[in-house]
XYZ file of C-alpha atoms in Angstrom:
432
model
C 0.000 0.000 0.000
C 1.304 3.446 -0.948
C 2.388 5.592 2.000
C 1.968 9.381 2.002
C 4.153 11.173 4.547
C 2.900 14.206 6.431
C 4.781 16.877 8.355
C 2.744 18.659 11.035
C 3.748 22.177 12.126
C 1.844 23.169 15.253
C 0.889 20.718 17.993
C -1.822 22.714 19.711
C -5.399 21.641 20.298
C -6.240 20.966 16.638
C -2.844 19.431 15.926
C -3.314 16.912 18.718
C -6.777 16.156 17.322
C -5.297 15.431 13.896
C -2.765 13.034 15.417
C -5.525 11.287 17.375
C -7.713 10.768 14.320
C -4.893 9.534 12.103
C -3.763 7.124 14.811
C -7.158 5.839 15.938
C -8.697 5.643 12.449
C -5.550 4.486 10.636
C -6.950 1.129 9.512
C -10.341 2.552 8.590
C -8.804 5.353 6.511
C -6.344 3.033 4.770
C -9.128 0.639 3.813
C -11.307 3.469 2.524
C -8.725 5.362 0.490
C -6.129 2.708 -0.342
C -3.318 4.862 1.020
C -1.544 4.981 4.364
C -1.298 8.516 5.801
C 1.834 8.580 7.933
C 2.876 11.391 10.273
C 6.613 11.445 9.696
C 7.551 14.570 11.663
C 5.890 16.993 14.095
C 7.252 20.470 14.819
C 6.297 22.690 17.754
C 8.057 25.230 19.960
C 7.111 23.106 22.955
C 7.843 19.417 22.560
C 8.200 18.615 26.282
C 4.679 19.289 27.601
C 2.593 16.109 27.736
C -0.385 16.009 25.402
C -3.387 13.703 25.507
C -1.840 11.540 22.814
C 1.155 9.224 22.810
C 4.004 10.536 20.668
C 7.267 9.006 19.516
C 10.007 11.417 20.632
C 11.966 10.629 17.471
C 9.402 12.401 15.269
C 9.328 15.570 17.383
C 11.340 18.674 16.506
C 11.487 22.361 17.324
C 12.948 23.186 13.911
C 10.455 23.551 11.038
C 13.286 23.050 8.545
C 13.397 19.393 9.572
C 10.014 19.141 7.845
C 10.472 21.671 5.047
C 13.790 20.204 3.891
C 12.758 16.552 4.110
C 12.210 15.266 0.544
C 10.265 12.313 1.923
C 7.451 14.505 3.248
C 4.642 14.981 0.724
C 2.214 17.215 2.649
C 2.792 19.936 5.227
C -0.022 20.697 7.681
C 0.283 24.245 9.085
C -1.611 24.756 12.339
C 0.304 27.514 14.123
C -1.933 30.407 13.012
C -0.986 34.032 12.485
C 0.783 35.571 9.500
C 4.467 35.027 10.199
C 6.187 32.599 10.307
C 3.194 30.615 8.980
C 3.359 32.281 5.549
C 7.108 31.724 5.333
C 6.706 28.041 6.131
C 3.971 27.607 3.511
C 5.934 29.406 0.780
C 9.046 27.364 1.527
C 7.069 24.124 1.582
C 5.565 24.944 -1.827
C 9.017 25.783 -3.156
C 10.188 22.374 -1.977
C 7.372 20.647 -3.861
C 5.027 19.946 -0.956
C 1.261 20.323 -0.798
C -0.337 22.299 2.035
C -3.218 21.829 4.451
C -4.001 24.762 6.738
C -6.724 26.087 9.036
C -5.252 29.603 9.012
C -8.127 31.909 8.010
C -6.277 35.066 9.100
C -3.356 34.260 6.814
C -5.478 33.192 3.841
C -7.776 36.211 4.123
C -4.762 38.527 3.977
C -2.290 36.645 1.792
C -4.453 34.023 0.097
C -4.421 35.535 -3.373
C -0.630 35.455 -3.459
C -0.358 32.021 -1.850
C -2.929 30.361 -4.123
C -1.207 31.811 -7.198
C 2.166 30.603 -5.943
C 0.768 27.114 -5.319
C -0.642 26.891 -8.845
C 2.666 28.115 -10.265
C 4.436 25.323 -8.374
C 1.873 22.714 -9.391
C 0.827 22.169 -5.790
C -2.290 22.658 -3.686
C -3.402 24.505 -0.592
C -6.450 22.963 1.089
C -8.173 24.867 3.879
C -11.479 23.262 4.873
C -10.948 23.877 8.612
C -10.519 27.632 8.100
C -14.294 28.281 8.002
C -16.850 26.482 10.150
C -14.429 23.883 11.559
C -15.893 20.491 10.564
C -18.730 21.908 8.433
C -17.795 20.987 4.814
C -18.587 24.443 3.428
C -15.341 24.974 1.476
C -15.589 21.693 -0.405
C -19.301 22.226 -1.030
C -18.787 25.676 -2.553
C -15.707 24.672 -4.520
C -16.982 21.343 -5.841
C -20.583 20.448 -4.976
C -21.947 23.827 -6.093
C -19.389 24.507 -8.811
C -22.022 25.203 -11.521
C -23.963 27.688 -9.376
C -24.017 31.461 -9.344
C -24.560 32.882 -5.889
C -26.909 35.603 -4.733
C -25.981 35.854 -1.076
C -24.246 34.249 1.881
C -25.297 34.785 5.493
C -23.084 33.152 8.074
C -22.872 32.634 11.816
C -19.181 31.819 11.619
C -17.816 32.672 15.064
C -18.590 30.266 17.881
C -17.510 32.596 20.697
C -19.889 35.393 19.740
C -22.712 32.972 19.103
C -22.193 31.372 22.516
C -22.285 34.794 24.207
C -25.491 35.832 22.426
C -27.066 32.451 23.191
C -26.243 32.796 26.893
C -27.786 36.257 26.899
C -30.946 35.043 25.197
C -31.473 31.652 26.848
C -30.034 32.214 30.329
C -30.697 35.955 30.620
C -27.041 36.743 31.313
C -25.707 40.282 30.804
C -23.002 40.554 28.141
C -20.074 40.616 30.612
C -21.358 37.543 32.454
C -21.979 35.661 29.213
C -18.449 36.417 28.023
C -17.021 35.299 31.370
C -18.944 32.032 30.983
C -17.469 31.576 27.492
C -13.962 31.991 28.914
C -14.715 29.576 31.766
C -15.810 26.893 29.289
C -12.809 27.479 27.034
C -14.899 28.951 24.200
C -13.240 32.389 24.393
C -9.606 33.450 24.361
C -8.089 35.435 27.210
C -8.319 38.405 24.833
C -11.537 37.767 22.874
C -11.365 40.950 20.777
C -11.002 39.216 17.392
C -14.123 37.169 18.091
C -16.538 39.573 19.766
C -15.597 42.549 17.576
C -16.305 40.626 14.368
C -12.763 40.466 12.969
C -12.579 36.667 12.931
C -15.924 36.566 11.121
C -14.603 39.064 8.566
C -11.565 36.847 7.865
C -13.894 33.952 7.117
C -16.209 36.118 5.028
C -13.265 37.024 2.759
C -12.777 33.329 1.967
C -16.494 32.733 1.412
C -16.664 35.730 -0.937
C -13.748 34.397 -2.966
C -15.386 30.989 -3.269
C -18.825 32.385 -4.152
C -18.009 35.479 -6.200
C -14.439 34.895 -7.375
C -13.159 38.113 -5.853
C -10.492 38.545 -3.190
C -11.379 41.551 -1.051
C -9.398 43.378 1.597
C -10.651 43.385 5.156
C -10.938 47.183 4.914
C -13.636 46.629 2.268
C -15.859 44.981 4.885
C -17.967 46.953 7.336
C -17.275 45.379 10.740
C -19.196 45.910 13.956
C -18.998 43.575 16.948
C -21.427 42.568 19.662
C -19.885 44.410 22.625
C -22.596 47.123 22.589
C -25.474 44.647 22.474
C -27.114 44.703 25.891
C -29.299 42.136 27.584
C -32.144 44.634 27.216
C -31.664 44.662 23.432
C -31.744 40.863 23.307
C -34.981 40.788 25.310
C -36.638 43.643 23.406
C -35.771 41.851 20.159
C -37.450 38.689 21.427
C -40.578 40.674 22.254
C -40.597 41.868 18.639
C -40.209 38.322 17.291
C -36.484 38.480 16.486
C -33.211 36.878 17.573
C -29.898 38.751 17.540
C -26.999 37.019 15.791
C -23.567 38.189 14.656
C -23.813 37.658 10.896
C -21.196 37.747 8.176
C -23.089 38.922 5.092
C -22.239 38.964 1.389
C -25.175 40.040 -0.736
C -25.360 40.798 -4.433
C -27.695 43.686 -5.187
C -27.957 44.459 -8.907
C -24.313 44.926 -9.946
C -22.924 45.668 -6.496
C -21.732 43.468 -3.649
C -22.452 44.286 -0.007
C -19.936 42.991 2.517
C -20.583 43.419 6.220
C -20.240 41.812 9.630
C -22.498 43.056 12.414
C -25.139 42.103 14.983
C -28.365 41.443 13.112
C -32.000 40.912 14.024
C -33.422 37.919 12.175
C -36.939 36.451 12.498
C -37.190 33.858 15.264
C -38.710 31.341 12.853
C -35.695 31.441 10.524
C -33.316 28.476 10.687
C -30.361 30.706 11.558
C -32.175 31.987 14.651
C -32.143 28.488 16.174
C -28.360 28.092 15.857
C -27.151 28.194 19.446
C -23.985 27.859 21.516
C -20.707 27.506 19.637
C -22.412 26.105 16.547
C -21.922 27.780 13.180
C -24.260 27.940 10.202
C -23.812 29.266 6.675
C -26.933 30.048 4.659
C -26.279 30.132 0.906
C -28.618 31.341 -1.833
C -27.743 30.070 -5.313
C -29.418 30.025 -8.712
C -29.420 26.274 -9.368
C -29.420 24.537 -5.976
C -31.578 27.204 -4.355
C -31.248 27.969 -0.658
C -28.960 25.771 1.420
C -28.004 25.706 5.094
C -24.718 24.226 6.315
C -24.769 23.654 10.073
C -22.569 22.143 12.770
C -20.054 22.757 15.563
C -17.953 25.781 14.681
C -15.238 25.010 17.188
C -13.721 22.080 19.002
C -10.658 19.909 18.674
C -12.109 16.973 16.782
C -14.479 19.010 14.621
C -11.633 21.126 13.220
C -9.269 18.138 13.076
C -11.881 16.212 11.082
C -11.756 18.920 8.408
C -7.948 18.792 8.319
C -8.023 15.016 7.855
C -10.607 15.431 5.069
C -8.173 17.705 3.239
C -5.360 15.211 3.784
C -7.486 12.452 2.251
C -8.268 14.596 -0.815
C -4.599 15.355 -1.314
C -3.514 11.743 -0.889
C -5.997 10.720 -3.585
C -4.581 13.332 -5.962
C -1.027 12.219 -5.231
C -1.941 8.547 -5.613
C -3.570 9.216 -9.006
C -0.824 11.578 -10.157
C -3.365 14.386 -10.592
C -3.031 18.110 -10.101
C -6.285 19.932 -9.464
C -5.528 23.656 -9.084
C -6.153 24.807 -5.545
C -8.679 27.456 -6.388
C -9.266 29.119 -9.677
C -12.386 31.056 -8.833
C -13.867 33.014 -11.738
C -15.028 36.505 -10.845
C -18.720 37.185 -11.289
C -18.599 39.624 -14.202
C -21.983 41.079 -13.293
C -20.413 42.716 -10.234
C -19.084 46.203 -10.922
C -18.154 47.397 -7.449
C -18.461 46.978 -3.716
C -21.310 48.889 -2.142
C -20.281 51.313 0.609
C -21.982 50.847 3.965
C -23.516 54.339 3.661
C -25.413 53.189 0.568
C -26.998 50.016 1.884
C -30.670 49.949 2.759
C -32.061 48.043 5.674
C -34.738 47.956 8.309
C -33.476 48.840 11.775
C -34.116 48.257 15.438
C -33.222 51.394 17.435
C -33.127 51.919 21.188
C -32.967 55.444 22.580
C -32.467 56.163 26.296
C -34.343 59.371 27.080
C -35.787 61.566 29.774
C -39.291 60.607 30.801
C -41.298 63.666 29.905
C -43.872 64.814 27.334
C -42.710 65.627 23.805
C -39.736 63.237 23.728
C -41.197 60.940 21.079
C -42.309 63.895 18.970
C -38.769 65.329 18.997
C -37.224 62.033 17.920
C -39.778 61.254 15.224
C -39.486 64.811 13.890
C -35.760 64.389 13.229
C -36.293 60.982 11.637
C -38.963 62.434 9.361
C -36.575 65.157 8.121
C -34.307 62.404 6.835
C -37.140 60.473 5.188
C -37.099 57.722 7.823
C -40.430 56.077 8.524
C -41.278 54.385 11.831
C -42.889 50.937 11.605
C -43.487 50.535 15.335
C -42.543 52.248 18.584
C -42.683 51.204 22.218
C -41.901 53.407 25.185
C -41.008 51.139 28.065
C -42.055 51.916 31.613
C -39.414 53.583 33.733
C -37.960 51.256 36.310
C -38.132 52.322 39.931
C -35.286 54.707 40.707
C -34.192 54.945 37.048
C -33.460 58.364 35.565
C -34.058 57.366 31.955
C -36.604 55.393 29.964
C -35.981 53.268 26.823
C -37.812 53.988 23.589
C -37.621 51.063 21.167
C -38.381 51.586 17.487
C -38.489 49.454 14.383
C -37.746 51.492 11.263
C -38.955 50.785 7.760
C -36.228 50.285 5.157
C -33.925 53.285 5.183
C -30.545 54.245 3.800
C -27.694 53.721 6.253
C -26.264 57.193 5.725
C -29.620 58.831 6.453
C -30.081 56.804 9.616
C -26.604 57.662 10.870
C -27.160 61.366 10.230
C -30.520 61.311 11.982
C -29.320 59.400 15.057
C -26.297 61.684 15.309
C -28.543 64.760 15.499
C -30.932 63.019 17.902
C -27.977 62.080 20.073
C -27.203 65.785 20.612
C -30.680 66.542 21.974
C -30.836 67.257 25.701
C -33.481 64.588 26.171
C -31.081 61.806 25.041
C -28.988 60.370 27.863
C -27.054 57.567 26.148
C -25.797 56.850 22.655
C -28.518 55.153 20.634
C -28.195 51.492 19.752
C -29.101 50.731 16.128
C -29.132 47.138 14.881
C -29.906 46.163 11.296
C -32.751 43.754 10.521
C -32.416 41.095 7.820
C -35.238 38.870 6.646
C -32.505 36.660 5.107
């Protein structure tokens, strides 16, 4: 039986998961694919700490060159994350004639265009299923299963940390800070969770989804990004009263000849499938012309979920190597109907808005008067009762479809009124 040798760079949580799967499912995989996948060398800065997997000390190294310069290694798995030295290792591995498997969405979102081109030039591949949605097979589905489709939109819950926090707020009535603390306690949030809760991680993944769906590599600066840190427990509960759930969505939407790209908290109807996605689970909702509307759902984090995706990529590559085939990593064709990216100021949406105001006559008239000057129509309004001892009262509005720029201008002027005591919270509504 042919043996394919693998070099693993990065023995963290996912790396250990990959080793476990390849060890425990070795016979099963070999029987299924007719190839033995052999871990020949593992590189990590720390090779002394015990992991929950038995390792042969002879295959451990602190020097990545022991993998990169080994002509007997066919595939390099990069699981260290970050930009450098991960990019340097991948480039060198390609130069040495090795294929790549990575879960590094930050690197691919920033340097993917260059790396994919370099791989094709070298006649090698970069597979990256674990970079979006962990074990959810979204990359393979978009690249292969839906290859004949043109796409209209993608809506994704693609960050498990943020989704866990919002779920805790909604289901267990926890304030944001308490929900985030619970995420850290359970190991679902990093010590510094900024990339997750401020939407940056979701934006990295959206860049890859946009490339797969629309054939265009965008810069992160082209994406409007807003996190969940200003979403209060009150907003979550008011949204529920209105029949909505709040989710952090990564959105790519084709409107005429323009593409909208944004990541932000979003109100979606409670009866929509995405609204039921709880905890650390991810879900990507895809609208296409041939296959219609599809939902990809599953755990968006976790050792074995992500490791499963890495092993899937390894199996694909071993089959290519066994057959002597070269299938270019990714030659996405740009949707020629798209002329430009739509600026956030130009998008139109319905909105949920919460104002914190003085409790006195004329407040609602003042607010609605400013909104009217900017052509913004109110669909519904609720003035909540003032809590005992409170100095302010919340006014919750749902706005008919309005232009983002107009809404921002109106809320800015309203925010300068003496009756307004806190900055307004405005959350976009999507019917998906």
